[in-house]
CSV table of C-alpha atoms in Angstrom, one decimal:
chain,number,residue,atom,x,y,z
A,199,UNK,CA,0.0,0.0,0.0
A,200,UNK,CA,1.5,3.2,-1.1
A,201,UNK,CA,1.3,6.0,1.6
A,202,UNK,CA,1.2,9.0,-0.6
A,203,UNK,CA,0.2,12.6,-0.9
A,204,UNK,CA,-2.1,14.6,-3.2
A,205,UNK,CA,-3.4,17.7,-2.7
A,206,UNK,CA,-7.3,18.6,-2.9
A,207,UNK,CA,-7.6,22.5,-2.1
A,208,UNK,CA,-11.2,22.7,-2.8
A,209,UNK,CA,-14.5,20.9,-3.4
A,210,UNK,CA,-17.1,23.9,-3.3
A,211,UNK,CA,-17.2,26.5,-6.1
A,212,UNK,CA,-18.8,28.8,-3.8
A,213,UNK,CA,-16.0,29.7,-2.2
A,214,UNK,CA,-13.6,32.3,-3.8
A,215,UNK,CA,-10.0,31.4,-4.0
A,216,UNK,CA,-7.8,33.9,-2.5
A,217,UNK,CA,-5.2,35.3,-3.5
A,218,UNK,CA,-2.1,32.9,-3.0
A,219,UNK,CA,0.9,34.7,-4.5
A,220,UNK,CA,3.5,35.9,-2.7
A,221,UNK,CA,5.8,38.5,-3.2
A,222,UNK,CA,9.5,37.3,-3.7
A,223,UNK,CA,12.6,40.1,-2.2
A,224,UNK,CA,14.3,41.9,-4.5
A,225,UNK,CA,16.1,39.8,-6.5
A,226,UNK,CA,18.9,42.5,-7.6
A,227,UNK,CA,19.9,42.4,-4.0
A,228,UNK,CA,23.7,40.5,-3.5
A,229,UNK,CA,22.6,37.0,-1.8
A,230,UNK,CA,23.8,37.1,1.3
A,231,UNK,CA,26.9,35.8,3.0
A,232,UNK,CA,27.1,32.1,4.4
A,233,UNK,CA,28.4,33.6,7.1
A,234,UNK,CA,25.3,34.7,8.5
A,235,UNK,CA,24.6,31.3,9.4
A,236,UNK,CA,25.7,28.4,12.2
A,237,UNK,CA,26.9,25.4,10.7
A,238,UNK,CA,25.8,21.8,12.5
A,239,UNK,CA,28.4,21.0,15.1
A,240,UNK,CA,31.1,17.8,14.3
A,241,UNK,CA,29.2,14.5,14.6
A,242,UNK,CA,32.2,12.5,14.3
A,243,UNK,CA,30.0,9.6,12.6
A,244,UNK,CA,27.3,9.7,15.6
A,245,UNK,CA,24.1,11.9,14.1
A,246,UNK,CA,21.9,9.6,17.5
A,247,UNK,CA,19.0,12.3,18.4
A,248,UNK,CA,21.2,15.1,17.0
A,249,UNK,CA,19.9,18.9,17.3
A,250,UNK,CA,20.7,21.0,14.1
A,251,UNK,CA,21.2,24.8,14.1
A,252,UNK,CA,21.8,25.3,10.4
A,253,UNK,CA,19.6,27.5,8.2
A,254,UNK,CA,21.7,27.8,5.2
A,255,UNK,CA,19.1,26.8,2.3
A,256,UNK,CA,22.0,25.4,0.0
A,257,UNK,CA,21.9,22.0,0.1
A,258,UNK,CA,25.5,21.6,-0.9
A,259,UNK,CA,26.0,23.3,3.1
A,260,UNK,CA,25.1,19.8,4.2
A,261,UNK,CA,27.8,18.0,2.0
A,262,UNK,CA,30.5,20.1,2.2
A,263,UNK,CA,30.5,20.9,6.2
A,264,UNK,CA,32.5,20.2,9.0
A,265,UNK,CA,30.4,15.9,8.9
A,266,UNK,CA,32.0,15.8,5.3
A,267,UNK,CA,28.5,15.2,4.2
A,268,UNK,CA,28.3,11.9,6.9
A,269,UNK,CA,25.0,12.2,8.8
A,270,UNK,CA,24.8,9.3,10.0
A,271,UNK,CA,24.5,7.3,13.8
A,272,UNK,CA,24.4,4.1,15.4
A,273,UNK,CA,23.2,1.8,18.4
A,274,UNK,CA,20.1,2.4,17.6
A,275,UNK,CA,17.1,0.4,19.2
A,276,UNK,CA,14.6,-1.0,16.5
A,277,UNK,CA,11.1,-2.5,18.6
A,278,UNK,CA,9.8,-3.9,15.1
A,279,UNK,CA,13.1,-6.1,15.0
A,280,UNK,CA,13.7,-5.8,18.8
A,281,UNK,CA,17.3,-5.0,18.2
A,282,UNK,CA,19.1,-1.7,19.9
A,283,UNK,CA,22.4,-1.8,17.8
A,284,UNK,CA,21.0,-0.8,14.5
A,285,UNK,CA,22.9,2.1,12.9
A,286,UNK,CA,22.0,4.6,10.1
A,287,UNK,CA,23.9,4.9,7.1
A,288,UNK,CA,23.3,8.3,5.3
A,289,UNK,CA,25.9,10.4,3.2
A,290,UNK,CA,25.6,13.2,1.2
A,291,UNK,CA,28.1,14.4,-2.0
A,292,UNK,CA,27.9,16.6,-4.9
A,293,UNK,CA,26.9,15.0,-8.5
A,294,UNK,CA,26.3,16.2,-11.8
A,295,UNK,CA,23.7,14.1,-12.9
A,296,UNK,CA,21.4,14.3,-16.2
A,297,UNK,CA,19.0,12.0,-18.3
A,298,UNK,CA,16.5,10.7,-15.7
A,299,UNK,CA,15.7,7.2,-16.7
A,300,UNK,CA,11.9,5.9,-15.2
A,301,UNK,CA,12.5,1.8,-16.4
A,302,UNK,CA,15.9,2.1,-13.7
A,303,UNK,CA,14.5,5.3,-11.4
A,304,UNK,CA,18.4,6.6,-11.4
A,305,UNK,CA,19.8,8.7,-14.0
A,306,UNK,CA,22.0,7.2,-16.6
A,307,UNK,CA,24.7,10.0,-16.9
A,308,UNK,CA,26.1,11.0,-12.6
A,309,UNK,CA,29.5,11.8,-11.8
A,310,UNK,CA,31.1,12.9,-8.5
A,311,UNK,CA,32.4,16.1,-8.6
A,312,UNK,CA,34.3,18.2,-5.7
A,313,UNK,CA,33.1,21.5,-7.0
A,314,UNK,CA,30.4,23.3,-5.7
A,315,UNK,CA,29.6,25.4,-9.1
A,316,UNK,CA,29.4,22.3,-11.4
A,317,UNK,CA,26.9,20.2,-9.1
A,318,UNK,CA,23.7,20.2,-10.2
A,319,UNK,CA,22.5,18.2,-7.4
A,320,UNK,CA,23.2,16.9,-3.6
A,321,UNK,CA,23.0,13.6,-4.0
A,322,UNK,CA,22.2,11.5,-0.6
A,323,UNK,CA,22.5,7.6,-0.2
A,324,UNK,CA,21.1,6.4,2.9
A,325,UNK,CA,19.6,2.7,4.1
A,326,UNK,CA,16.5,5.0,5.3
A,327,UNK,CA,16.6,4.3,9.2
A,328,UNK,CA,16.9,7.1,11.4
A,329,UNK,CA,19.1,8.8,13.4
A,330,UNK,CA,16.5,8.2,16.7
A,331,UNK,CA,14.9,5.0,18.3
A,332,UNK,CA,12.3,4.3,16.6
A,333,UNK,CA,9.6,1.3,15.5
A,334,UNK,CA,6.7,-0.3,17.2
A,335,UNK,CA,6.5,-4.3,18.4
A,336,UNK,CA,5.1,-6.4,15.6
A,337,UNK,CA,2.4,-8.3,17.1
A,338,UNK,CA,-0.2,-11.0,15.0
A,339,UNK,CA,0.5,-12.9,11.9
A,340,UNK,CA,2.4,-10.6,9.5
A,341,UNK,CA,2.2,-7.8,11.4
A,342,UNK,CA,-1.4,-8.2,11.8
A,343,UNK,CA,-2.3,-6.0,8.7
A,344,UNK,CA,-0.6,-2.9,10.0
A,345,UNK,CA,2.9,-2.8,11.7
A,346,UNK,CA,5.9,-5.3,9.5
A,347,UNK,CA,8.9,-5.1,11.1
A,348,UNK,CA,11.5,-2.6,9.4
A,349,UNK,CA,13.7,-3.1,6.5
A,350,UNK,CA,16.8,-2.6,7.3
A,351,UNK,CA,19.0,-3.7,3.9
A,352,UNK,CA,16.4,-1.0,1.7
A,353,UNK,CA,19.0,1.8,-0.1
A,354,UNK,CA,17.7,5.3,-1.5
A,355,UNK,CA,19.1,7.5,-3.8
A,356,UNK,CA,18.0,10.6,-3.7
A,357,UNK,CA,19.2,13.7,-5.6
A,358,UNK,CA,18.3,16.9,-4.4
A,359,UNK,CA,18.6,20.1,-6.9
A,360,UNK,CA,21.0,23.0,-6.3
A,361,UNK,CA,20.3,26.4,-6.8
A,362,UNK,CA,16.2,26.2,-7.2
A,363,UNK,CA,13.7,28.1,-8.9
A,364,UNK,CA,10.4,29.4,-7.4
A,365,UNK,CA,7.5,29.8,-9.5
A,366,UNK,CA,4.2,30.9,-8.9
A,367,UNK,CA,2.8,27.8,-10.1
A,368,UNK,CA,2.3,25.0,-7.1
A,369,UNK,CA,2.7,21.4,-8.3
A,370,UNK,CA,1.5,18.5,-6.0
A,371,UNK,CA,3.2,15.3,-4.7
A,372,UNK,CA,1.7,12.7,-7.0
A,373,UNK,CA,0.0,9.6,-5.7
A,374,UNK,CA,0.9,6.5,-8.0
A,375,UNK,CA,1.1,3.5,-6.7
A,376,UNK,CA,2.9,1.7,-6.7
A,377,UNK,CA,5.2,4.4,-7.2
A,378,UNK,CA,6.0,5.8,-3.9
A,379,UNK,CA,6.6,9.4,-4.4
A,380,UNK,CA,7.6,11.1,-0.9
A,381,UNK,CA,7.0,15.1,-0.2
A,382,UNK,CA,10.7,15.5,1.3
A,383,UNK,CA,13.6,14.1,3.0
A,384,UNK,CA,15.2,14.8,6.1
A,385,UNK,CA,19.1,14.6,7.0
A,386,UNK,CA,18.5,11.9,8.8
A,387,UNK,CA,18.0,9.8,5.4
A,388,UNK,CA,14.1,9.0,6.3
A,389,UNK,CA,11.4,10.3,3.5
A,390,UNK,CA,8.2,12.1,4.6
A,391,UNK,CA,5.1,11.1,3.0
A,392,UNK,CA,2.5,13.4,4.7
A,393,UNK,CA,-0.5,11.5,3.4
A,394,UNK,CA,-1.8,7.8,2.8
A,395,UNK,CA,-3.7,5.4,0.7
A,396,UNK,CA,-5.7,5.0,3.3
A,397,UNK,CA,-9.3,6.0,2.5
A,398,UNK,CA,-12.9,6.3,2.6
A,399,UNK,CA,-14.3,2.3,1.3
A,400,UNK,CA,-16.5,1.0,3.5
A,401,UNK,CA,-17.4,-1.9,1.1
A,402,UNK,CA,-14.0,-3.9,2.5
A,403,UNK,CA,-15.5,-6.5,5.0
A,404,UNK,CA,-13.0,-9.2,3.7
A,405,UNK,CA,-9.5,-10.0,2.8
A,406,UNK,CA,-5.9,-8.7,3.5
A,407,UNK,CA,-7.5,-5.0,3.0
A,408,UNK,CA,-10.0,-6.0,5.9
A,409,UNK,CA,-6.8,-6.3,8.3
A,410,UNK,CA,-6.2,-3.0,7.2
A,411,UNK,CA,-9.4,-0.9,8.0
A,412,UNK,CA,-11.3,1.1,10.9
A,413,UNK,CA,-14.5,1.4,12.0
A,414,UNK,CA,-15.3,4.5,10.4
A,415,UNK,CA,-15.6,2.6,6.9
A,416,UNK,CA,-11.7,3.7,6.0
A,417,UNK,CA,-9.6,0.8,4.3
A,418,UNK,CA,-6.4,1.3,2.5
A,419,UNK,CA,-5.0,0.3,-1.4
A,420,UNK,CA,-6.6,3.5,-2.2
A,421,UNK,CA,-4.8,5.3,-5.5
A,422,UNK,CA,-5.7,8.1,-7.7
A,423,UNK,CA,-8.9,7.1,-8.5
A,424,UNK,CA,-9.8,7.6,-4.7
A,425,UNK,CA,-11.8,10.4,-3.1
A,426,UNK,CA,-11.5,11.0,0.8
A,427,UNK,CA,-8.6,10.3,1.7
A,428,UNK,CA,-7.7,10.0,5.7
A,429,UNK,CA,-5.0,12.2,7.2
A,430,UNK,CA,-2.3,9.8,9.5
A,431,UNK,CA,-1.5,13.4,11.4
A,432,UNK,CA,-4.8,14.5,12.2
A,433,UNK,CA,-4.5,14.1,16.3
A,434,UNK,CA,-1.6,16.3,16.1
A,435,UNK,CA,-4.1,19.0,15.5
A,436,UNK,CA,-6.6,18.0,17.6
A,437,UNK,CA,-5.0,16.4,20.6
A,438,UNK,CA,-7.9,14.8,21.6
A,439,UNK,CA,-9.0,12.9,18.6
A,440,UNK,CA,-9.0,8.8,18.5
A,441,UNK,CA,-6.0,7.8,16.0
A,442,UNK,CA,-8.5,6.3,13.1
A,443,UNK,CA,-5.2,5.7,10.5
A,444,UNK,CA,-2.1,2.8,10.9
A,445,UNK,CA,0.0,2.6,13.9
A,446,UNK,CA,2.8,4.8,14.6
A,447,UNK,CA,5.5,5.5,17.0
A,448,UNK,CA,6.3,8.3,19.1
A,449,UNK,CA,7.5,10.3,15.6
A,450,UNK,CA,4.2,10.1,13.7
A,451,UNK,CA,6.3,6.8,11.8
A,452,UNK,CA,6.3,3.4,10.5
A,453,UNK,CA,7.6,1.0,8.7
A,454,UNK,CA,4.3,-0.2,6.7
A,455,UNK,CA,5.7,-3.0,4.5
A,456,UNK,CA,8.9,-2.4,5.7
A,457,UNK,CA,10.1,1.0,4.7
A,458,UNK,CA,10.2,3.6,7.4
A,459,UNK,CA,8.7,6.8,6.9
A,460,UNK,CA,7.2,10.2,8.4
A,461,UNK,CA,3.8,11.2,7.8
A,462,UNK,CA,4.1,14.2,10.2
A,463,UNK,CA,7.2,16.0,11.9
A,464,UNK,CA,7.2,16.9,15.3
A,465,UNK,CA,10.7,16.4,16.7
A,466,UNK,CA,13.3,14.8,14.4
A,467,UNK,CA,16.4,16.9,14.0
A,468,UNK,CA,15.2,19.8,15.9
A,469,UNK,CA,14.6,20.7,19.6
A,470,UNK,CA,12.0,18.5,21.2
A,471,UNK,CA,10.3,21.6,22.3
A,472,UNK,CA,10.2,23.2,18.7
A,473,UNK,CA,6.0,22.5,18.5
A,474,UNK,CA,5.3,25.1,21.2
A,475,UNK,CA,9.0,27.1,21.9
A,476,UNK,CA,11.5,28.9,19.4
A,477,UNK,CA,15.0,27.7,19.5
A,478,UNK,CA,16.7,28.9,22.2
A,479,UNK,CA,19.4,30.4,19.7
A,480,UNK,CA,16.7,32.5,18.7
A,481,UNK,CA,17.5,32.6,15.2
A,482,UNK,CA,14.2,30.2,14.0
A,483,UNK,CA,14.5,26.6,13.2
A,484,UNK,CA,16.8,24.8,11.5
A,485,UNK,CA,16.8,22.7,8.0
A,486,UNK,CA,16.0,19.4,8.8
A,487,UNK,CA,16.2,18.3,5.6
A,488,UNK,CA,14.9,19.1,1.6
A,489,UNK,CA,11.7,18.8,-0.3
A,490,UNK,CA,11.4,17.5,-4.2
A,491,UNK,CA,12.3,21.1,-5.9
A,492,UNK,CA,15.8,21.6,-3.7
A,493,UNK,CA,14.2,24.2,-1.5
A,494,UNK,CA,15.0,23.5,2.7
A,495,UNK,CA,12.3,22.1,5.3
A,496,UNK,CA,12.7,24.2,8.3
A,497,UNK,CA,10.8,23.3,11.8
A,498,UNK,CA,8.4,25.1,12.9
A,499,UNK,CA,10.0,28.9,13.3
A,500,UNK,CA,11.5,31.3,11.5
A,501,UNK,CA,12.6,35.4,11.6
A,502,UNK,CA,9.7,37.2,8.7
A,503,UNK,CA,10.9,40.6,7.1
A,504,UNK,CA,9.7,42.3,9.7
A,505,UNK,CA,12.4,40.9,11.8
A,506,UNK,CA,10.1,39.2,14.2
A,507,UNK,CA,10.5,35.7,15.1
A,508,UNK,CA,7.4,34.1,14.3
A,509,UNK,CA,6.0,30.2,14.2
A,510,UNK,CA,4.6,29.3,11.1
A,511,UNK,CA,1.2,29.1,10.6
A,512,UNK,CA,-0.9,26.8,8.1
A,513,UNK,CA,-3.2,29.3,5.7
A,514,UNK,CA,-5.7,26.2,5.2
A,515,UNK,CA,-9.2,26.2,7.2
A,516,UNK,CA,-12.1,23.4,7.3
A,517,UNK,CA,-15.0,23.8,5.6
A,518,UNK,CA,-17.8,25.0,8.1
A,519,UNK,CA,-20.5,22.8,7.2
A,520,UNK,CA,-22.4,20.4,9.0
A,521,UNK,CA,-21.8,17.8,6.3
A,522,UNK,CA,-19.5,17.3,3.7
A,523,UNK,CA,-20.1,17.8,0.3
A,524,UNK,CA,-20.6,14.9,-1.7
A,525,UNK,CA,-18.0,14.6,-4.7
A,526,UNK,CA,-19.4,13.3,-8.5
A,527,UNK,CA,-16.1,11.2,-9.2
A,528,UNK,CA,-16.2,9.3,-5.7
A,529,UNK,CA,-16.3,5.7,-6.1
A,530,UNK,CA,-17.7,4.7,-2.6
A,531,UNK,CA,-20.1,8.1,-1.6
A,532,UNK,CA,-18.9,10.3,1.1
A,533,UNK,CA,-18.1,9.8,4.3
A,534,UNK,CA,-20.7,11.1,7.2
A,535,UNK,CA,-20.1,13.3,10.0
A,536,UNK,CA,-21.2,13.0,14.0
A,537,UNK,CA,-23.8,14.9,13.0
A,538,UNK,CA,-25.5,13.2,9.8
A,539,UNK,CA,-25.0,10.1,11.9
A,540,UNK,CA,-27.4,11.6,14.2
A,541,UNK,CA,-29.9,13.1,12.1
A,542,UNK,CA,-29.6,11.5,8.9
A,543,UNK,CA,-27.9,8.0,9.5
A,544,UNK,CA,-30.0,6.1,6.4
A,545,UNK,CA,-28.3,8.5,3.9
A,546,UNK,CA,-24.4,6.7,4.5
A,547,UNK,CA,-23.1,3.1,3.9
A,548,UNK,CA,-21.0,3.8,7.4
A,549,UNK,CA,-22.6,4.6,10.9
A,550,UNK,CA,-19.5,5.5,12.2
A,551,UNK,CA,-19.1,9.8,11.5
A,552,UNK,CA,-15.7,11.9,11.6
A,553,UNK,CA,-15.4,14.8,12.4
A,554,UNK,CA,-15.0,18.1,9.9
A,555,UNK,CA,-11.2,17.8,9.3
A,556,UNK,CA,-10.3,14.4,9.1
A,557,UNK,CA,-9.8,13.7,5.7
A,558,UNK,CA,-7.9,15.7,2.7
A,559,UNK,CA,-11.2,17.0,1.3
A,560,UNK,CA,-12.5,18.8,3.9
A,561,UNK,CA,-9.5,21.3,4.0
A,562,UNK,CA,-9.2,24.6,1.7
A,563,UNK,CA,-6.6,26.9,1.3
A,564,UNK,CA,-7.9,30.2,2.7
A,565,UNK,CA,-4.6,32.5,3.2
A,566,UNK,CA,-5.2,32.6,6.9
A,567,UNK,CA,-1.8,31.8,8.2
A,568,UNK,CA,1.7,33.1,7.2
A,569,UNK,CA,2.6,30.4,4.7
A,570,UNK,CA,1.5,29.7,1.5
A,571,UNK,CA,-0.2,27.2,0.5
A,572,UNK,CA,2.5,24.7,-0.2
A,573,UNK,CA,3.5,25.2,3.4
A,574,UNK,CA,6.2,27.9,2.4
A,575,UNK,CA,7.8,31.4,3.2
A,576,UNK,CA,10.3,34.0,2.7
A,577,UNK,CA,12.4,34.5,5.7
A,578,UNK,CA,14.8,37.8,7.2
A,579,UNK,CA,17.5,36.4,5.1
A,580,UNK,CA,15.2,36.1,1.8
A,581,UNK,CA,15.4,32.9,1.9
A,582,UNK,CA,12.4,30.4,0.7
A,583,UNK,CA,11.8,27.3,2.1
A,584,UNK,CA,9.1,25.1,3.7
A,585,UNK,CA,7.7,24.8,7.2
A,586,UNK,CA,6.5,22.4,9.4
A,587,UNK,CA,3.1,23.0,10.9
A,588,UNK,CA,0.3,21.4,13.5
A,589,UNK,CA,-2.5,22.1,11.4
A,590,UNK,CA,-3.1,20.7,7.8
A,591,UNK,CA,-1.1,20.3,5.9
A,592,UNK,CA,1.9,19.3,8.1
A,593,UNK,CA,4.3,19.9,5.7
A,594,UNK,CA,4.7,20.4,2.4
A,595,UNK,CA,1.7,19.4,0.2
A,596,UNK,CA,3.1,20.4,-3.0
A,597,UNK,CA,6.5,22.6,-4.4
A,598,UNK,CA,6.7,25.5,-6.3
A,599,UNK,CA,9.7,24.6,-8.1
A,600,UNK,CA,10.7,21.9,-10.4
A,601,UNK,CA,10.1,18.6,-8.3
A,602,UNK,CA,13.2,15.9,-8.6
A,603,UNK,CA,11.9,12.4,-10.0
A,604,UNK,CA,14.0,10.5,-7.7
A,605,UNK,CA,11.9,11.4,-4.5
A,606,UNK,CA,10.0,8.4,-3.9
A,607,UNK,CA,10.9,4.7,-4.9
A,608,UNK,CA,8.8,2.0,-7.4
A,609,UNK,CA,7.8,-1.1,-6.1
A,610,UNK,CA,8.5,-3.8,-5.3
A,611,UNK,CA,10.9,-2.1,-2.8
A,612,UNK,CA,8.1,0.2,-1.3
A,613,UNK,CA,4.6,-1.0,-1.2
């Protein structure tokens, strides 16, 4: 099952879209010096629960610093495989590579290069475990539908461009299975895949995709063709919330099929406090890693043009409505709310209603917060990049530069 992200911004023409451009600095201005910005400390080899400090948006920073592009750690305890010496293999060099090829998902023509001006990428190689403890006990035959226990031989390549474009043109993370296309990836070597196959069917009573369902009518294998999909993250913005999606462990992860992932940020890389406190350096949060187009994923803080150190703030709302709009394509009707289960329960194949907010659909971009709506912002610096946030979407849904094909990975190696 592919965990994968699309986008849906809108399901009622009623509502007017706003205005979602956003107004670049001056680009005749000199970029500024590198200076202006704290490298990440000597890991000698041991990245274990590290806490970065670096803002500098280049990803060649990362490959050319004091680490020597190494980020990666070791004795570290895995409960899927109930092991505590695992270690994390994750380096990052600089590549000139060209001609993507789909049939081998590599390109045919890289070659190493030592100097920054040539690269046209950062490429990183990492065995895709983290630099934390991480994993939940397998438990039931095969996991029991949801939780396999973690791959540890799986490689990815990933090639992050240098020197990116923004455009004013947004362009979502595909979901196509079983492609696995991923909305980022941190330092760490771990891909973030905000969203899930996981969605409204409540015609699944039987099967393997019956070990893999909830009570509120929500099965996954969904692709494309879907409507309402769930969102894994949704108890991060409302704290109070039953967990409706796959299991996880205490970093919104899993290794579904094997391959860890994120479908949420809250601490990796950064301060553990970085949800509800700035860095205590004051100077916003730092990269924790890159998303498809080259531009940096901060955490959750960052110094505007105003010079104010602010936390960033999702610009997406929930429709207000009592019920949720039906949608023509939707191949299994639409999933009910608390309240049509209590005043019109005969209308819905489930009797089990979510809440407003729970899947995909029910969120619009509406330019409330201080991000656009791919989760991104200017900083003091002029600097663009994206931003991790409680509320929908996360992190970011979609890039406004070229995205890389190699972020993701084809089956059979992902679900």
């Amino acid at each position: 099952v592919a965990i994968l992200l699309t986008l849906f911004s809108c399901n009622d023409s009623a509502i007017t879209p706003p205005d979602t451009s956003i107004t670049p600095p001056d680009t005749s201005i000199t970029p500024p010096d590198t200076s202006i910005y704290s490298s990440n400390p000597h890991m000698n080899g041991q990245f274990f629960d590290a806490v970065l400090v670096n803002r500098n948006p280049d990803c060649r920073a990362y490959a050319t610093d004091a680490n020597d592009g190494d980020y990666g750690s070791s004795l570290i305890s895995d409960l899927s495989n109930g092991i505590s010496n695992a270690f994390s293999d994750v380096h990052i060099d600089l590549v000139i590579a060209s001609n993507w090829n789909a049939s081998a998902y590599d390109y045919d023509n890289v070659t190493l290069t030592n100097d920054p001006e040539l690269a046209t990428h950062c490429r990183m190689i990492s065995n895709m475990i983290p630099n934390h403890n991480f994993g939940v006990a397998v438990t039931g035959p095969g996991g029991d539908g949801w939780v396999k226990a973690i791959d540890h031989s799986d490689i990815e390549v990933t090639y992050i461009p240098v020197d990116p474009v923004r455009t004013n043109t947004p362009t979502d993370t595909p979901r196509n299975p079983p492609t696995y296309n991923f909305d980022g990836i941190l330092l760490n070597g771990v891909g973030i895949s905000m969203n899930s196959g996981f969605c409204y069917n409540p015609g699944v009573t039987t099967g393997p995709q019956h070990l893999q369902s909830n009570e509120a009518g929500n099965a996954s294998g969904c692709g494309p063709q879907n409507s309402w999909f769930e969102l894994p993250a949704y108890t991060i913005w409302h704290h109070g919330a039953e967990n409706m999606a796959a299991v996880f462990d205490s970093y919104f992860a899993h290794g579904y099929e094997g391959t860890y992932h994120y479908h949420a940020l809250t601490h990796p890389l950064q301060e553990d406090t970085d949800q509800t406190q700035p860095p205590a350096n004051g100077d916003g949060s730092p990269v924790i890693g890159f998303a498809p187009d080259g531009f940096p994923i901060y955490g959750h803080w960052f110094i505007d043009a105003n010079n104010q150190l602010v936390k960033a703030e999702s610009g997406y709302e929930t429709y207000a409505t009592d019920s949720r709009t039906p949608i023509a394509t939707a191949l299994h009707g639409t999933p009910p709310t608390p309240w049509d289960i209590a005043n019109n329960p005969d209308d819905f194949a489930s009797d089990f209603g979510l809440e407003m907010g729970r899947y995909e659909e029910d969120w619009y971009f509406a330019g409330t917060g201080n991000l656009d709506e791919c989760n991104g912002a200017y900083d003091v610096n002029g600097d663009y990049g994206y931003y991790i946030t409680d509320k929908y979407p996360f992190t970011p849904p979609c890039t406004f530069g070229t995205r890389d094909p190699s972020f993701g990975k084809k089956s059979p190696t992902m679900p």
